[in-house]
């Protein structure tokens, strides 16, 4: 009887310690505002309705490289803070530590991109809003 009670007590203690450890790691690794260190690096008009926005995050240290995020959206009017706040709520179509050397549009819904560098995330489609309607873009890449 005593051995059974001791085992149950140890089991409860270990379970509670593991639960506290999981809660601690979640709270340490949780960030409320993702991409807080992003700065607008570039805006580029691709066609009449589509713009390329590039942000850079320099918050890495010696072992974490700068991260570039690329977005395809309609024109965002306002200063850099307005643009950054809009982009924080948007998923980039490409993130990495390289650069886009060429971007071309067929004028409709297809974009071709030549990119050089390491890729962290990549999407072959993205969408944006123009004049209140949703437009989808298909992206093809050449990655060096």
mmCIF file with all atom_site columns, C-alpha atoms in Angstrom:
data_model
loop_
_atom_site.group_PDB
_atom_site.id
_atom_site.type_symbol
_atom_site.label_atom_id
_atom_site.label_alt_id
_atom_site.label_comp_id
_atom_site.label_asym_id
_atom_site.label_entity_id
_atom_site.label_seq_id
_atom_site.pdbx_PDB_ins_code
_atom_site.Cartn_x
_atom_site.Cartn_y
_atom_site.Cartn_z
_atom_site.occupancy
_atom_site.B_iso_or_equiv
_atom_site.pdbx_formal_charge
_atom_site.auth_seq_id
_atom_site.auth_comp_id
_atom_site.auth_asym_id
_atom_site.auth_atom_id
_atom_site.pdbx_PDB_model_num
ATOM 1   C CA . UNK A 1 1   ? 0.000   0.000  0.000   1.00 0.00 ? 1   UNK A CA 1
ATOM 2   C CA . UNK A 1 2   ? 2.706   2.470  0.936   1.00 0.00 ? 2   UNK A CA 1
ATOM 3   C CA . UNK A 1 3   ? 4.699   1.714  -2.208  1.00 0.00 ? 3   UNK A CA 1
ATOM 4   C CA . UNK A 1 4   ? 1.639   2.324  -4.335  1.00 0.00 ? 4   UNK A CA 1
ATOM 5   C CA . UNK A 1 5   ? 0.985   5.665  -2.628  1.00 0.00 ? 5   UNK A CA 1
ATOM 6   C CA . UNK A 1 6   ? 4.630   6.729  -3.056  1.00 0.00 ? 6   UNK A CA 1
ATOM 7   C CA . UNK A 1 7   ? 4.592   5.806  -6.750  1.00 0.00 ? 7   UNK A CA 1
ATOM 8   C CA . UNK A 1 8   ? 1.364   7.776  -7.300  1.00 0.00 ? 8   UNK A CA 1
ATOM 9   C CA . UNK A 1 9   ? 2.840   10.768 -5.466  1.00 0.00 ? 9   UNK A CA 1
ATOM 10  C CA . UNK A 1 10  ? 6.054   10.645 -7.530  1.00 0.00 ? 10  UNK A CA 1
ATOM 11  C CA . UNK A 1 11  ? 4.032   10.307 -10.723 1.00 0.00 ? 11  UNK A CA 1
ATOM 12  C CA . UNK A 1 12  ? 1.975   13.404 -9.861  1.00 0.00 ? 12  UNK A CA 1
ATOM 13  C CA . UNK A 1 13  ? 5.134   15.349 -8.944  1.00 0.00 ? 13  UNK A CA 1
ATOM 14  C CA . UNK A 1 14  ? 6.922   14.441 -12.202 1.00 0.00 ? 14  UNK A CA 1
ATOM 15  C CA . UNK A 1 15  ? 3.812   15.255 -14.257 1.00 0.00 ? 15  UNK A CA 1
ATOM 16  C CA . UNK A 1 16  ? 3.469   18.646 -12.563 1.00 0.00 ? 16  UNK A CA 1
ATOM 17  C CA . UNK A 1 17  ? 7.165   19.426 -13.130 1.00 0.00 ? 17  UNK A CA 1
ATOM 18  C CA . UNK A 1 18  ? 6.900   18.516 -16.830 1.00 0.00 ? 18  UNK A CA 1
ATOM 19  C CA . UNK A 1 19  ? 3.801   20.681 -17.198 1.00 0.00 ? 19  UNK A CA 1
ATOM 20  C CA . UNK A 1 20  ? 5.603   23.641 -15.604 1.00 0.00 ? 20  UNK A CA 1
ATOM 21  C CA . UNK A 1 21  ? 8.602   23.056 -17.867 1.00 0.00 ? 21  UNK A CA 1
ATOM 22  C CA . UNK A 1 22  ? 6.418   23.075 -20.997 1.00 0.00 ? 22  UNK A CA 1
ATOM 23  C CA . UNK A 1 23  ? 4.662   26.273 -19.871 1.00 0.00 ? 23  UNK A CA 1
ATOM 24  C CA . UNK A 1 24  ? 8.050   27.896 -19.208 1.00 0.00 ? 24  UNK A CA 1
ATOM 25  C CA . UNK A 1 25  ? 9.407   27.036 -22.682 1.00 0.00 ? 25  UNK A CA 1
ATOM 26  C CA . UNK A 1 26  ? 6.244   28.237 -24.401 1.00 0.00 ? 26  UNK A CA 1
ATOM 27  C CA . UNK A 1 27  ? 6.353   31.552 -22.552 1.00 0.00 ? 27  UNK A CA 1
ATOM 28  C CA . UNK A 1 28  ? 10.068  32.064 -23.305 1.00 0.00 ? 28  UNK A CA 1
ATOM 29  C CA . UNK A 1 29  ? 9.726   31.309 -27.029 1.00 0.00 ? 29  UNK A CA 1
ATOM 30  C CA . UNK A 1 30  ? 6.436   33.137 -27.593 1.00 0.00 ? 30  UNK A CA 1
ATOM 31  C CA . UNK A 1 31  ? 6.553   36.498 -29.376 1.00 0.00 ? 31  UNK A CA 1
ATOM 32  C CA . UNK A 1 32  ? 3.484   38.698 -29.420 1.00 0.00 ? 32  UNK A CA 1
ATOM 33  C CA . UNK A 1 33  ? 4.516   40.772 -32.438 1.00 0.00 ? 33  UNK A CA 1
ATOM 34  C CA . UNK A 1 34  ? 6.205   38.809 -35.183 1.00 0.00 ? 34  UNK A CA 1
ATOM 35  C CA . UNK A 1 35  ? 8.566   40.658 -37.507 1.00 0.00 ? 35  UNK A CA 1
ATOM 36  C CA . UNK A 1 36  ? 9.049   43.546 -35.072 1.00 0.00 ? 36  UNK A CA 1
ATOM 37  C CA . UNK A 1 37  ? 12.499  44.333 -36.439 1.00 0.00 ? 37  UNK A CA 1
ATOM 38  C CA . UNK A 1 38  ? 11.467  44.562 -40.102 1.00 0.00 ? 38  UNK A CA 1
ATOM 39  C CA . UNK A 1 39  ? 12.337  47.748 -41.969 1.00 0.00 ? 39  UNK A CA 1
ATOM 40  C CA . UNK A 1 40  ? 11.069  48.699 -45.402 1.00 0.00 ? 40  UNK A CA 1
ATOM 41  C CA . UNK A 1 41  ? 13.974  48.388 -47.787 1.00 0.00 ? 41  UNK A CA 1
ATOM 42  C CA . UNK A 1 42  ? 12.372  48.884 -51.195 1.00 0.00 ? 42  UNK A CA 1
ATOM 43  C CA . UNK A 1 43  ? 9.120   49.469 -53.119 1.00 0.00 ? 43  UNK A CA 1
ATOM 44  C CA . UNK A 1 44  ? 9.001   48.678 -56.800 1.00 0.00 ? 44  UNK A CA 1
ATOM 45  C CA . UNK A 1 45  ? 6.087   49.075 -59.211 1.00 0.00 ? 45  UNK A CA 1
ATOM 46  C CA . UNK A 1 46  ? 5.766   45.967 -61.389 1.00 0.00 ? 46  UNK A CA 1
ATOM 47  C CA . UNK A 1 47  ? 2.671   46.946 -63.389 1.00 0.00 ? 47  UNK A CA 1
ATOM 48  C CA . UNK A 1 48  ? -0.349  49.235 -63.058 1.00 0.00 ? 48  UNK A CA 1
ATOM 49  C CA . UNK A 1 49  ? -1.809  47.335 -60.118 1.00 0.00 ? 49  UNK A CA 1
ATOM 50  C CA . UNK A 1 50  ? 1.038   45.343 -58.562 1.00 0.00 ? 50  UNK A CA 1
ATOM 51  C CA . UNK A 1 51  ? 3.946   46.401 -56.364 1.00 0.00 ? 51  UNK A CA 1
ATOM 52  C CA . UNK A 1 52  ? 6.914   44.502 -54.923 1.00 0.00 ? 52  UNK A CA 1
ATOM 53  C CA . UNK A 1 53  ? 7.739   45.374 -51.316 1.00 0.00 ? 53  UNK A CA 1
ATOM 54  C CA . UNK A 1 54  ? 10.970  44.240 -49.670 1.00 0.00 ? 54  UNK A CA 1
ATOM 55  C CA . UNK A 1 55  ? 11.674  44.327 -45.950 1.00 0.00 ? 55  UNK A CA 1
ATOM 56  C CA . UNK A 1 56  ? 14.889  43.565 -44.107 1.00 0.00 ? 56  UNK A CA 1
ATOM 57  C CA . UNK A 1 57  ? 15.356  42.340 -40.558 1.00 0.00 ? 57  UNK A CA 1
ATOM 58  C CA . UNK A 1 58  ? 18.803  43.039 -39.113 1.00 0.00 ? 58  UNK A CA 1
ATOM 59  C CA . UNK A 1 59  ? 18.075  41.827 -35.579 1.00 0.00 ? 59  UNK A CA 1
ATOM 60  C CA . UNK A 1 60  ? 20.151  38.691 -35.974 1.00 0.00 ? 60  UNK A CA 1
ATOM 61  C CA . UNK A 1 61  ? 23.526  38.351 -34.354 1.00 0.00 ? 61  UNK A CA 1
ATOM 62  C CA . UNK A 1 62  ? 26.752  36.839 -35.638 1.00 0.00 ? 62  UNK A CA 1
ATOM 63  C CA . UNK A 1 63  ? 25.115  33.454 -36.185 1.00 0.00 ? 63  UNK A CA 1
ATOM 64  C CA . UNK A 1 64  ? 21.769  34.675 -37.556 1.00 0.00 ? 64  UNK A CA 1
ATOM 65  C CA . UNK A 1 65  ? 21.858  36.350 -40.981 1.00 0.00 ? 65  UNK A CA 1
ATOM 66  C CA . UNK A 1 66  ? 19.719  39.244 -42.137 1.00 0.00 ? 66  UNK A CA 1
ATOM 67  C CA . UNK A 1 67  ? 16.328  38.134 -43.397 1.00 0.00 ? 67  UNK A CA 1
ATOM 68  C CA . UNK A 1 68  ? 14.698  39.644 -46.466 1.00 0.00 ? 68  UNK A CA 1
ATOM 69  C CA . UNK A 1 69  ? 10.958  39.248 -46.961 1.00 0.00 ? 69  UNK A CA 1
ATOM 70  C CA . UNK A 1 70  ? 9.283   39.901 -50.316 1.00 0.00 ? 70  UNK A CA 1
ATOM 71  C CA . UNK A 1 71  ? 5.612   40.803 -50.779 1.00 0.00 ? 71  UNK A CA 1
ATOM 72  C CA . UNK A 1 72  ? 3.433   41.317 -53.866 1.00 0.00 ? 72  UNK A CA 1
ATOM 73  C CA . UNK A 1 73  ? 0.539   43.665 -53.159 1.00 0.00 ? 73  UNK A CA 1
ATOM 74  C CA . UNK A 1 74  ? -1.372  46.571 -54.549 1.00 0.00 ? 74  UNK A CA 1
ATOM 75  C CA . UNK A 1 75  ? -0.010  50.031 -53.854 1.00 0.00 ? 75  UNK A CA 1
ATOM 76  C CA . UNK A 1 76  ? 0.172   50.907 -50.156 1.00 0.00 ? 76  UNK A CA 1
ATOM 77  C CA . UNK A 1 77  ? -0.077  54.644 -49.692 1.00 0.00 ? 77  UNK A CA 1
ATOM 78  C CA . UNK A 1 78  ? 1.508   56.318 -46.698 1.00 0.00 ? 78  UNK A CA 1
ATOM 79  C CA . UNK A 1 79  ? 4.880   56.559 -45.035 1.00 0.00 ? 79  UNK A CA 1
ATOM 80  C CA . UNK A 1 80  ? 7.184   53.637 -44.242 1.00 0.00 ? 80  UNK A CA 1
ATOM 81  C CA . UNK A 1 81  ? 5.475   52.946 -40.892 1.00 0.00 ? 81  UNK A CA 1
ATOM 82  C CA . UNK A 1 82  ? 2.099   52.516 -42.605 1.00 0.00 ? 82  UNK A CA 1
ATOM 83  C CA . UNK A 1 83  ? 3.646   50.155 -45.161 1.00 0.00 ? 83  UNK A CA 1
ATOM 84  C CA . UNK A 1 84  ? 5.434   48.078 -42.473 1.00 0.00 ? 84  UNK A CA 1
ATOM 85  C CA . UNK A 1 85  ? 2.254   47.784 -40.385 1.00 0.00 ? 85  UNK A CA 1
ATOM 86  C CA . UNK A 1 86  ? 0.337   46.603 -43.447 1.00 0.00 ? 86  UNK A CA 1
ATOM 87  C CA . UNK A 1 87  ? 3.033   44.067 -44.340 1.00 0.00 ? 87  UNK A CA 1
ATOM 88  C CA . UNK A 1 88  ? 3.129   42.658 -40.786 1.00 0.00 ? 88  UNK A CA 1
ATOM 89  C CA . UNK A 1 89  ? -0.391  41.356 -41.371 1.00 0.00 ? 89  UNK A CA 1
ATOM 90  C CA . UNK A 1 90  ? 0.532   39.810 -44.723 1.00 0.00 ? 90  UNK A CA 1
ATOM 91  C CA . UNK A 1 91  ? 2.433   36.648 -45.532 1.00 0.00 ? 91  UNK A CA 1
ATOM 92  C CA . UNK A 1 92  ? 5.502   37.146 -47.711 1.00 0.00 ? 92  UNK A CA 1
ATOM 93  C CA . UNK A 1 93  ? 5.675   35.051 -50.863 1.00 0.00 ? 93  UNK A CA 1
ATOM 94  C CA . UNK A 1 94  ? 9.443   34.659 -50.390 1.00 0.00 ? 94  UNK A CA 1
ATOM 95  C CA . UNK A 1 95  ? 11.779  34.943 -47.404 1.00 0.00 ? 95  UNK A CA 1
ATOM 96  C CA . UNK A 1 96  ? 15.513  34.379 -47.442 1.00 0.00 ? 96  UNK A CA 1
ATOM 97  C CA . UNK A 1 97  ? 18.880  36.053 -47.233 1.00 0.00 ? 97  UNK A CA 1
ATOM 98  C CA . UNK A 1 98  ? 19.302  36.701 -50.960 1.00 0.00 ? 98  UNK A CA 1
ATOM 99  C CA . UNK A 1 99  ? 17.940  39.123 -53.501 1.00 0.00 ? 99  UNK A CA 1
ATOM 100 C CA . UNK A 1 100 ? 15.668  39.272 -56.515 1.00 0.00 ? 100 UNK A CA 1
ATOM 101 C CA . UNK A 1 101 ? 17.684  40.201 -59.586 1.00 0.00 ? 101 UNK A CA 1
ATOM 102 C CA . UNK A 1 102 ? 14.792  40.233 -62.053 1.00 0.00 ? 102 UNK A CA 1
ATOM 103 C CA . UNK A 1 103 ? 11.026  40.234 -61.852 1.00 0.00 ? 103 UNK A CA 1
ATOM 104 C CA . UNK A 1 104 ? 8.714   40.227 -64.856 1.00 0.00 ? 104 UNK A CA 1
ATOM 105 C CA . UNK A 1 105 ? 4.959   40.196 -65.264 1.00 0.00 ? 105 UNK A CA 1
ATOM 106 C CA . UNK A 1 106 ? 2.826   38.998 -68.150 1.00 0.00 ? 106 UNK A CA 1
ATOM 107 C CA . UNK A 1 107 ? 0.404   41.792 -67.252 1.00 0.00 ? 107 UNK A CA 1
ATOM 108 C CA . UNK A 1 108 ? -2.234  39.390 -65.992 1.00 0.00 ? 108 UNK A CA 1
ATOM 109 C CA . UNK A 1 109 ? -1.728  36.807 -63.267 1.00 0.00 ? 109 UNK A CA 1
ATOM 110 C CA . UNK A 1 110 ? 1.754   35.365 -63.784 1.00 0.00 ? 110 UNK A CA 1
ATOM 111 C CA . UNK A 1 111 ? 5.039   36.644 -62.329 1.00 0.00 ? 111 UNK A CA 1
ATOM 112 C CA . UNK A 1 112 ? 8.515   35.283 -63.117 1.00 0.00 ? 112 UNK A CA 1
ATOM 113 C CA . UNK A 1 113 ? 11.289  35.846 -60.576 1.00 0.00 ? 113 UNK A CA 1
ATOM 114 C CA . UNK A 1 114 ? 15.045  35.290 -60.688 1.00 0.00 ? 114 UNK A CA 1
ATOM 115 C CA . UNK A 1 115 ? 16.382  34.968 -57.132 1.00 0.00 ? 115 UNK A CA 1
ATOM 116 C CA . UNK A 1 116 ? 19.865  34.385 -55.771 1.00 0.00 ? 116 UNK A CA 1
ATOM 117 C CA . UNK A 1 117 ? 20.487  33.290 -52.192 1.00 0.00 ? 117 UNK A CA 1
ATOM 118 C CA . UNK A 1 118 ? 19.265  31.009 -49.467 1.00 0.00 ? 118 UNK A CA 1
ATOM 119 C CA . UNK A 1 119 ? 15.490  30.453 -49.286 1.00 0.00 ? 119 UNK A CA 1
ATOM 120 C CA . UNK A 1 120 ? 13.703  30.154 -45.920 1.00 0.00 ? 120 UNK A CA 1
ATOM 121 C CA . UNK A 1 121 ? 10.134  30.068 -47.222 1.00 0.00 ? 121 UNK A CA 1
ATOM 122 C CA . UNK A 1 122 ? 8.607   30.105 -50.663 1.00 0.00 ? 122 UNK A CA 1
ATOM 123 C CA . UNK A 1 123 ? 5.121   30.199 -52.143 1.00 0.00 ? 123 UNK A CA 1
ATOM 124 C CA . UNK A 1 124 ? 4.105   29.677 -55.751 1.00 0.00 ? 124 UNK A CA 1
ATOM 125 C CA . UNK A 1 125 ? 0.894   31.707 -55.399 1.00 0.00 ? 125 UNK A CA 1
ATOM 126 C CA . UNK A 1 126 ? -0.119  34.853 -53.597 1.00 0.00 ? 126 UNK A CA 1
ATOM 127 C CA . UNK A 1 127 ? -3.176  37.056 -53.635 1.00 0.00 ? 127 UNK A CA 1
ATOM 128 C CA . UNK A 1 128 ? -3.878  40.720 -53.133 1.00 0.00 ? 128 UNK A CA 1
ATOM 129 C CA . UNK A 1 129 ? -6.827  43.073 -53.224 1.00 0.00 ? 129 UNK A CA 1
ATOM 130 C CA . UNK A 1 130 ? -7.313  45.561 -56.034 1.00 0.00 ? 130 UNK A CA 1
ATOM 131 C CA . UNK A 1 131 ? -10.339 47.845 -56.229 1.00 0.00 ? 131 UNK A CA 1
ATOM 132 C CA . UNK A 1 132 ? -12.134 45.676 -53.670 1.00 0.00 ? 132 UNK A CA 1
ATOM 133 C CA . UNK A 1 133 ? -11.693 42.391 -55.539 1.00 0.00 ? 133 UNK A CA 1
ATOM 134 C CA . UNK A 1 134 ? -9.274  39.584 -54.845 1.00 0.00 ? 134 UNK A CA 1
ATOM 135 C CA . UNK A 1 135 ? -6.615  38.804 -57.450 1.00 0.00 ? 135 UNK A CA 1
ATOM 136 C CA . UNK A 1 136 ? -4.454  35.666 -57.456 1.00 0.00 ? 136 UNK A CA 1
ATOM 137 C CA . UNK A 1 137 ? -0.925  35.611 -58.831 1.00 0.00 ? 137 UNK A CA 1
ATOM 138 C CA . UNK A 1 138 ? 1.029   32.538 -59.870 1.00 0.00 ? 138 UNK A CA 1
ATOM 139 C CA . UNK A 1 139 ? 4.779   32.804 -59.376 1.00 0.00 ? 139 UNK A CA 1
ATOM 140 C CA . UNK A 1 140 ? 7.535   30.900 -61.162 1.00 0.00 ? 140 UNK A CA 1
ATOM 141 C CA . UNK A 1 141 ? 11.103  31.021 -59.898 1.00 0.00 ? 141 UNK A CA 1
ATOM 142 C CA . UNK A 1 142 ? 14.622  30.615 -61.127 1.00 0.00 ? 142 UNK A CA 1
ATOM 143 C CA . UNK A 1 143 ? 16.805  30.233 -58.042 1.00 0.00 ? 143 UNK A CA 1
ATOM 144 C CA . UNK A 1 144 ? 20.571  30.480 -58.261 1.00 0.00 ? 144 UNK A CA 1
#
